[in-house]
PDB file of C-alpha atoms in Angstrom:
ATOM      1  CA  MET M 868       0.000   0.000   0.000  1.00 62.00           C
ATOM      2  CA  GLY M 869       1.441   3.414  -0.989  1.00 71.00           C
ATOM      3  CA  LYS M 870       2.015   6.188   1.477  1.00 78.00           C
ATOM      4  CA  LYS M 871      -0.873   8.655   1.574  1.00 81.00           C
ATOM      5  CA  ASN M 872      -0.024  12.217   0.585  1.00 85.00           C
ATOM      6  CA  VAL M 873      -0.822  14.678   3.342  1.00 86.00           C
ATOM      7  CA  GLU M 874      -2.019  18.101   2.297  1.00 87.00           C
ATOM      8  CA  MET M 875      -0.474  20.777   4.451  1.00 85.00           C
ATOM      9  CA  GLY M 876      -0.285  24.539   4.291  1.00 87.00           C
ATOM     10  CA  ILE M 877       1.188  27.238   6.470  1.00 83.00           C
ATOM     11  CA  LEU M 878      -0.588  30.542   6.938  1.00 83.00           C
ATOM     12  CA  ARG M 879       1.729  33.207   8.284  1.00 80.00           C
ATOM     13  CA  LEU M 880      -0.891  34.938  10.406  1.00 81.00           C
ATOM     14  CA  PHE M 881      -0.214  38.564  11.374  1.00 83.00           C
ATOM     15  CA  PRO M 882       3.469  38.527  10.393  1.00 85.00           C
ATOM     16  CA  THR M 883       5.945  41.116  11.623  1.00 89.00           C
ATOM     17  CA  LEU M 884       7.000  43.046   8.531  1.00 91.00           C
ATOM     18  CA  LEU M 885      10.588  44.171   8.117  1.00 94.00           C
ATOM     19  CA  TYR M 886      11.609  45.690   4.794  1.00 96.00           C
ATOM     20  CA  GLN M 887      15.055  45.929   3.194  1.00 95.00           C
ATOM     21  CA  ILE M 888      15.452  48.393   0.353  1.00 97.00           C
ATOM     22  CA  ASP M 889      18.447  49.557  -1.648  1.00 96.00           C
ATOM     23  CA  ALA M 890      19.255  53.234  -1.067  1.00 96.00           C
ATOM     24  CA  THR M 891      22.819  53.383  -2.411  1.00 96.00           C
ATOM     25  CA  GLU M 892      22.000  56.539  -4.377  1.00 96.00           C
ATOM     26  CA  LEU M 893      21.583  58.365  -1.020  1.00 96.00           C
ATOM     27  CA  ILE M 894      25.005  57.454   0.379  1.00 96.00           C
ATOM     28  CA  GLU M 895      26.912  60.514  -0.846  1.00 95.00           C
ATOM     29  CA  SER M 896      24.288  63.107   0.123  1.00 94.00           C
ATOM     30  CA  SER M 897      23.740  61.488   3.540  1.00 94.00           C
ATOM     31  CA  LEU M 898      27.443  61.378   4.371  1.00 94.00           C
ATOM     32  CA  LYS M 899      27.685  65.140   3.800  1.00 93.00           C
ATOM     33  CA  THR M 900      25.457  65.604   6.861  1.00 92.00           C
ATOM     34  CA  LEU M 901      27.947  63.636   8.981  1.00 91.00           C
ATOM     35  CA  LYS M 902      30.723  66.225   8.686  1.00 87.00           C
ATOM     36  CA  ASN M 903      29.667  68.717  11.395  1.00 86.00           C
ATOM     37  CA  ILE M 904      27.915  66.412  13.860  1.00 91.00           C
ATOM     38  CA  GLU M 905      28.143  67.057  17.600  1.00 90.00           C
ATOM     39  CA  TRP M 906      28.147  63.763  19.515  1.00 91.00           C
ATOM     40  CA  THR M 907      26.699  62.909  22.923  1.00 84.00           C
ATOM     41  CA  ASN M 908      29.975  61.106  23.791  1.00 75.00           C
ATOM     42  CA  LYS M 909      28.351  58.080  25.366  1.00 69.00           C
ATOM     43  CA  SER M 910      29.575  54.513  24.804  1.00 60.00           C
ATOM     44  CA  ASN M 911      26.959  53.905  22.105  1.00 66.00           C
ATOM     45  CA  ASP M 912      27.141  57.407  20.712  1.00 83.00           C
ATOM     46  CA  ALA M 913      24.461  59.388  18.893  1.00 90.00           C
ATOM     47  CA  SER M 914      24.321  62.829  17.365  1.00 92.00           C
ATOM     48  CA  SER M 915      23.068  65.517  19.766  1.00 91.00           C
ATOM     49  CA  ASP M 916      20.777  66.764  17.001  1.00 92.00           C
ATOM     50  CA  LYS M 917      17.816  64.423  16.506  1.00 94.00           C
ATOM     51  CA  PHE M 918      16.683  66.321  13.382  1.00 95.00           C
ATOM     52  CA  VAL M 919      19.795  66.124  11.183  1.00 95.00           C
ATOM     53  CA  LEU M 920      17.740  65.890   7.963  1.00 95.00           C
ATOM     54  CA  ARG M 921      14.965  68.350   8.886  1.00 92.00           C
ATOM     55  CA  SER M 922      16.263  71.228   6.753  1.00 92.00           C
ATOM     56  CA  LEU M 923      17.322  68.935   3.898  1.00 93.00           C
ATOM     57  CA  LYS M 924      13.929  68.473   2.243  1.00 93.00           C
ATOM     58  CA  TYR M 925      15.274  66.669  -0.818  1.00 94.00           C
ATOM     59  CA  ILE M 926      17.122  63.973   1.153  1.00 95.00           C
ATOM     60  CA  SER M 927      14.388  63.496   3.754  1.00 96.00           C
ATOM     61  CA  GLY M 928      11.850  63.338   0.915  1.00 97.00           C
ATOM     62  CA  GLN M 929      13.873  60.572  -0.738  1.00 97.00           C
ATOM     63  CA  PHE M 930      13.860  58.549   2.481  1.00 98.00           C
ATOM     64  CA  ASP M 931      10.108  59.196   2.879  1.00 97.00           C
ATOM     65  CA  ALA M 932       9.590  57.858  -0.647  1.00 98.00           C
ATOM     66  CA  LYS M 933      11.560  54.664   0.126  1.00 97.00           C
ATOM     67  CA  VAL M 934       9.508  54.015   3.253  1.00 98.00           C
ATOM     68  CA  ASN M 935       6.205  54.663   1.497  1.00 98.00           C
ATOM     69  CA  LEU M 936       7.201  52.466  -1.439  1.00 97.00           C
ATOM     70  CA  CYS M 937       7.747  49.548   0.941  1.00 97.00           C
ATOM     71  CA  LEU M 938       4.562  50.235   2.904  1.00 97.00           C
ATOM     72  CA  GLU M 939       2.440  50.147  -0.270  1.00 96.00           C
ATOM     73  CA  THR M 940       1.932  46.470   0.589  1.00 93.00           C
ATOM     74  CA  LEU M 941      -0.213  47.565   3.546  1.00 95.00           C
ATOM     75  CA  GLY M 942      -2.212  50.203   1.662  1.00 95.00           C
ATOM     76  CA  TYR M 943      -2.183  52.878   4.371  1.00 94.00           C
ATOM     77  CA  GLU M 944      -4.713  55.672   3.819  1.00 92.00           C
ATOM     78  CA  LEU M 945      -2.036  58.262   4.625  1.00 94.00           C
ATOM     79  CA  PRO M 946       1.648  58.418   3.700  1.00 96.00           C
ATOM     80  CA  MET M 947       4.393  58.239   6.322  1.00 97.00           C
ATOM     81  CA  LYS M 948       6.643  61.235   6.894  1.00 97.00           C
ATOM     82  CA  MET M 949       9.963  61.476   8.734  1.00 97.00           C
ATOM     83  CA  THR M 950       9.749  63.000  12.206  1.00 96.00           C
ATOM     84  CA  THR M 951      13.253  62.560  13.611  1.00 97.00           C
ATOM     85  CA  SER M 952      16.636  61.620  12.177  1.00 97.00           C
ATOM     86  CA  TRP M 953      20.013  61.166  13.855  1.00 96.00           C
ATOM     87  CA  TRP M 954      23.393  59.547  13.351  1.00 96.00           C
ATOM     88  CA  THR M 955      24.698  56.742  15.539  1.00 94.00           C
ATOM     89  CA  ARG M 956      28.380  56.064  16.077  1.00 91.00           C
ATOM     90  CA  THR M 957      29.556  52.806  17.634  1.00 91.00           C
ATOM     91  CA  SER M 958      33.195  52.628  18.663  1.00 89.00           C
ATOM     92  CA  PRO M 959      35.324  49.490  18.148  1.00 90.00           C
ATOM     93  CA  GLY M 960      34.330  46.795  20.643  1.00 90.00           C
ATOM     94  CA  SER M 961      31.011  48.497  21.499  1.00 90.00           C
ATOM     95  CA  VAL M 962      27.373  47.727  20.715  1.00 91.00           C
ATOM     96  CA  ILE M 963      24.085  49.572  20.464  1.00 91.00           C
ATOM     97  CA  TYR M 964      22.069  48.155  23.332  1.00 92.00           C
ATOM     98  CA  ARG M 965      18.570  46.639  23.217  1.00 92.00           C
ATOM     99  CA  HIS M 966      15.967  49.358  22.733  1.00 93.00           C
ATOM    100  CA  LYS M 967      12.836  50.337  20.829  1.00 94.00           C
ATOM    101  CA  HIS M 968      11.595  53.655  19.452  1.00 95.00           C
ATOM    102  CA  THR M 969       8.603  55.530  20.860  1.00 93.00           C
ATOM    103  CA  ASN M 970       6.256  58.269  19.623  1.00 93.00           C
ATOM    104  CA  CYS M 971       6.407  56.877  16.082  1.00 95.00           C
ATOM    105  CA  MET M 972       4.902  54.070  13.981  1.00 96.00           C
ATOM    106  CA  TRP M 973       7.762  53.006  11.732  1.00 98.00           C
ATOM    107  CA  SER M 974      11.518  53.350  12.069  1.00 98.00           C
ATOM    108  CA  ALA M 975      14.403  52.919   9.661  1.00 98.00           C
ATOM    109  CA  VAL M 976      18.174  52.607   9.696  1.00 97.00           C
ATOM    110  CA  PHE M 977      20.376  53.427   6.726  1.00 97.00           C
ATOM    111  CA  TYR M 978      23.877  51.958   6.407  1.00 96.00           C
ATOM    112  CA  PRO M 979      26.263  54.022   4.229  1.00 95.00           C
ATOM    113  CA  TYR M 980      29.436  52.000   4.939  1.00 93.00           C
ATOM    114  CA  GLU M 981      30.797  48.492   4.412  1.00 87.00           C
ATOM    115  CA  ASN M 982      31.590  46.174   7.327  1.00 79.00           C
ATOM    116  CA  THR M 983      28.594  47.187   9.386  1.00 84.00           C
ATOM    117  CA  SER M 984      27.677  45.066  12.409  1.00 85.00           C
ATOM    118  CA  SER M 985      24.541  42.993  11.958  1.00 91.00           C
ATOM    119  CA  ILE M 986      21.359  43.978  13.763  1.00 94.00           C
ATOM    120  CA  ILE M 987      19.214  41.705  15.899  1.00 94.00           C
ATOM    121  CA  PHE M 988      15.430  42.031  16.188  1.00 94.00           C
ATOM    122  CA  GLU M 989      13.383  40.444  18.917  1.00 92.00           C
ATOM    123  CA  LYS M 990       9.755  39.374  18.898  1.00 84.00           C
ATOM    124  CA  ALA M 991       8.855  38.810  22.517  1.00 76.00           C
ATOM    125  CA  ASP M 992       5.369  37.231  22.258  1.00 74.00           C
ATOM    126  CA  GLN M 993       6.654  34.274  24.221  1.00 74.00           C
ATOM    127  CA  PRO M 994       4.079  31.829  25.630  1.00 77.00           C
ATOM    128  CA  GLN M 995       4.148  30.668  29.251  1.00 82.00           C
ATOM    129  CA  ILE M 996       5.304  27.212  28.175  1.00 83.00           C
ATOM    130  CA  ASP M 997       8.605  27.449  26.319  1.00 81.00           C
ATOM    131  CA  ILE M 998      10.143  24.156  25.176  1.00 85.00           C
ATOM    132  CA  GLY M 999      12.410  25.727  22.581  1.00 84.00           C
ATOM    133  CA  PHE M1000      12.658  24.903  18.897  1.00 87.00           C
ATOM    134  CA  LYS M1001      15.426  24.273  16.379  1.00 90.00           C
ATOM    135  CA  CYS M1002      14.119  26.471  13.569  1.00 88.00           C
ATOM    136  CA  THR M1003      16.036  29.722  13.110  1.00 85.00           C
ATOM    137  CA  ASP M1004      14.256  30.986   9.986  1.00 86.00           C
ATOM    138  CA  PRO M1005      12.715  34.376  10.908  1.00 84.00           C
ATOM    139  CA  GLN M1006       9.825  33.676   8.508  1.00 84.00           C
ATOM    140  CA  PHE M1007       8.735  30.747  10.663  1.00 86.00           C
ATOM    141  CA  ILE M1008       9.814  31.248  14.271  1.00 86.00           C
ATOM    142  CA  PRO M1009       6.847  32.429  16.380  1.00 84.00           C
ATOM    143  CA  TYR M1010       9.016  34.443  18.770  1.00 87.00           C
ATOM    144  CA  GLY M1011      12.655  34.969  19.676  1.00 88.00           C
ATOM    145  CA  LYS M1012      15.587  36.712  18.005  1.00 90.00           C
ATOM    146  CA  ALA M1013      16.521  37.113  14.348  1.00 90.00           C
ATOM    147  CA  GLU M1014      19.890  38.428  13.152  1.00 91.00           C
ATOM    148  CA  ILE M1015      19.951  40.476   9.950  1.00 91.00           C
ATOM    149  CA  GLN M1016      23.199  40.862   8.003  1.00 90.00           C
ATOM    150  CA  ILE M1017      23.766  44.359   6.656  1.00 90.00           C
ATOM    151  CA  LYS M1018      25.050  45.427   3.254  1.00 92.00           C
ATOM    152  CA  LYS M1019      26.350  48.893   2.332  1.00 95.00           C
ATOM    153  CA  GLY M1020      23.572  51.119   0.997  1.00 95.00           C
ATOM    154  CA  THR M1021      20.792  49.094   2.635  1.00 96.00           C
ATOM    155  CA  MET M1022      17.904  50.714   4.454  1.00 97.00           C
ATOM    156  CA  LEU M1023      15.934  48.620   6.963  1.00 96.00           C
ATOM    157  CA  ILE M1024      12.348  49.649   7.760  1.00 97.00           C
ATOM    158  CA  PHE M1025      10.609  48.107  10.763  1.00 96.00           C
ATOM    159  CA  PRO M1026       7.760  48.675  13.246  1.00 96.00           C
ATOM    160  CA  SER M1027       9.027  51.084  15.907  1.00 96.00           C
ATOM    161  CA  HIS M1028       7.867  48.924  18.820  1.00 94.00           C
ATOM    162  CA  MET M1029      10.267  46.093  17.924  1.00 94.00           C
ATOM    163  CA  PHE M1030      13.215  45.690  20.264  1.00 94.00           C
ATOM    164  CA  HIS M1031      16.537  45.692  18.428  1.00 95.00           C
ATOM    165  CA  TRP M1032      20.286  45.976  19.050  1.00 94.00           C
ATOM    166  CA  THR M1033      23.578  45.365  17.278  1.00 94.00           C
ATOM    167  CA  VAL M1034      26.283  42.784  17.645  1.00 93.00           C
ATOM    168  CA  GLU M1035      29.698  44.033  18.725  1.00 92.00           C
ATOM    169  CA  ASN M1036      31.616  46.279  16.355  1.00 91.00           C
ATOM    170  CA  ASP M1037      34.565  43.956  15.714  1.00 90.00           C
ATOM    171  CA  THR M1038      36.407  46.376  13.420  1.00 90.00           C
ATOM    172  CA  ASP M1039      39.039  48.976  14.360  1.00 90.00           C
ATOM    173  CA  LYS M1040      36.856  51.836  13.038  1.00 90.00           C
ATOM    174  CA  TYR M1041      33.699  53.612  14.128  1.00 90.00           C
ATOM    175  CA  ARG M1042      30.472  52.113  12.784  1.00 92.00           C
ATOM    176  CA  TYR M1043      28.012  54.746  11.518  1.00 93.00           C
ATOM    177  CA  SER M1044      24.330  54.482  10.711  1.00 95.00           C
ATOM    178  CA  LEU M1045      21.548  56.976  10.086  1.00 97.00           C
ATOM    179  CA  ALA M1046      18.397  56.319  12.138  1.00 97.00           C
ATOM    180  CA  MET M1047      14.951  57.735  11.349  1.00 98.00           C
ATOM    181  CA  ASN M1048      11.402  57.641  12.696  1.00 98.00           C
ATOM    182  CA  PHE M1049       8.159  58.059  10.758  1.00 98.00           C
ATOM    183  CA  MET M1050       4.547  58.980  11.499  1.00 96.00           C
ATOM    184  CA  PRO M1051       1.438  59.309   9.318  1.00 95.00           C
ATOM    185  CA  HIS M1052       1.065  62.667   7.601  1.00 94.00           C
ATOM    186  CA  GLY M1053      -2.443  64.104   7.456  1.00 92.00           C
ATOM    187  CA  LYS M1054      -5.801  63.661   9.170  1.00 90.00           C
ATOM    188  CA  VAL M1055      -6.640  60.207  10.485  1.00 86.00           C
ATOM    189  CA  TYR M1056     -10.272  59.232  11.127  1.00 85.00           C
ATOM    190  CA  HIS M1057     -11.084  56.103  13.063  1.00 81.00           C
ATOM    191  CA  GLY M1058     -14.560  55.601  14.494  1.00 81.00           C
ATOM    192  CA  ASP M1059     -15.289  58.481  16.850  1.00 85.00           C
ATOM    193  CA  SER M1060     -11.642  59.606  16.968  1.00 89.00           C
ATOM    194  CA  SER M1061      -9.544  61.725  14.654  1.00 87.00           C
ATOM    195  CA  TYR M1062      -6.193  63.423  14.717  1.00 88.00           C
ATOM    196  CA  ASN M1063      -4.327  65.633  12.287  1.00 87.00           C
ATOM    197  CA  TYR M1064      -0.671  64.601  12.092  1.00 87.00           C
ATOM    198  CA  LYS M1065       1.215  67.570  10.661  1.00 79.00           C
TER     199      LYS M1065
END
């Protein structure tokens, strides 16, 4: 008797979306903003100015366009617009510690250099019973950590509430990245509530 074929399908229900998009054409113009940065001088350093692209409408508009291109899959009624932008600088042997972004919906990080440390994202919807699993594919694991390798010119776009951090900078040079946050732009109506995001 032959073995019976079993029909099986996997529905990825309510997936966490993380987008990678090429933005190499923005490397040169972005790096110009790095020249006169004042740093906070902490171990995982950041620019004192959290609006480094605010006056540069062309560049910020290009990043807005990249984010909105990716988010077309969701069909938002309003476009996203950059609210804050800042440089990070990680010294050799250091890391950016586990954190999430607040007062925003989507966040992004742009990597203008080679040899950038990978970034780890965590989905913490862990059940009370945790027996562990062998799968490491971020498209299948229901919770846990996923490490993303970074390529020069890549922009990562992710939900702001996701915890993330970097692995150690194992080079002898500073590691730079440009971080950004995004909010809807325009008037949002939902049931008996509305708000005009300007």
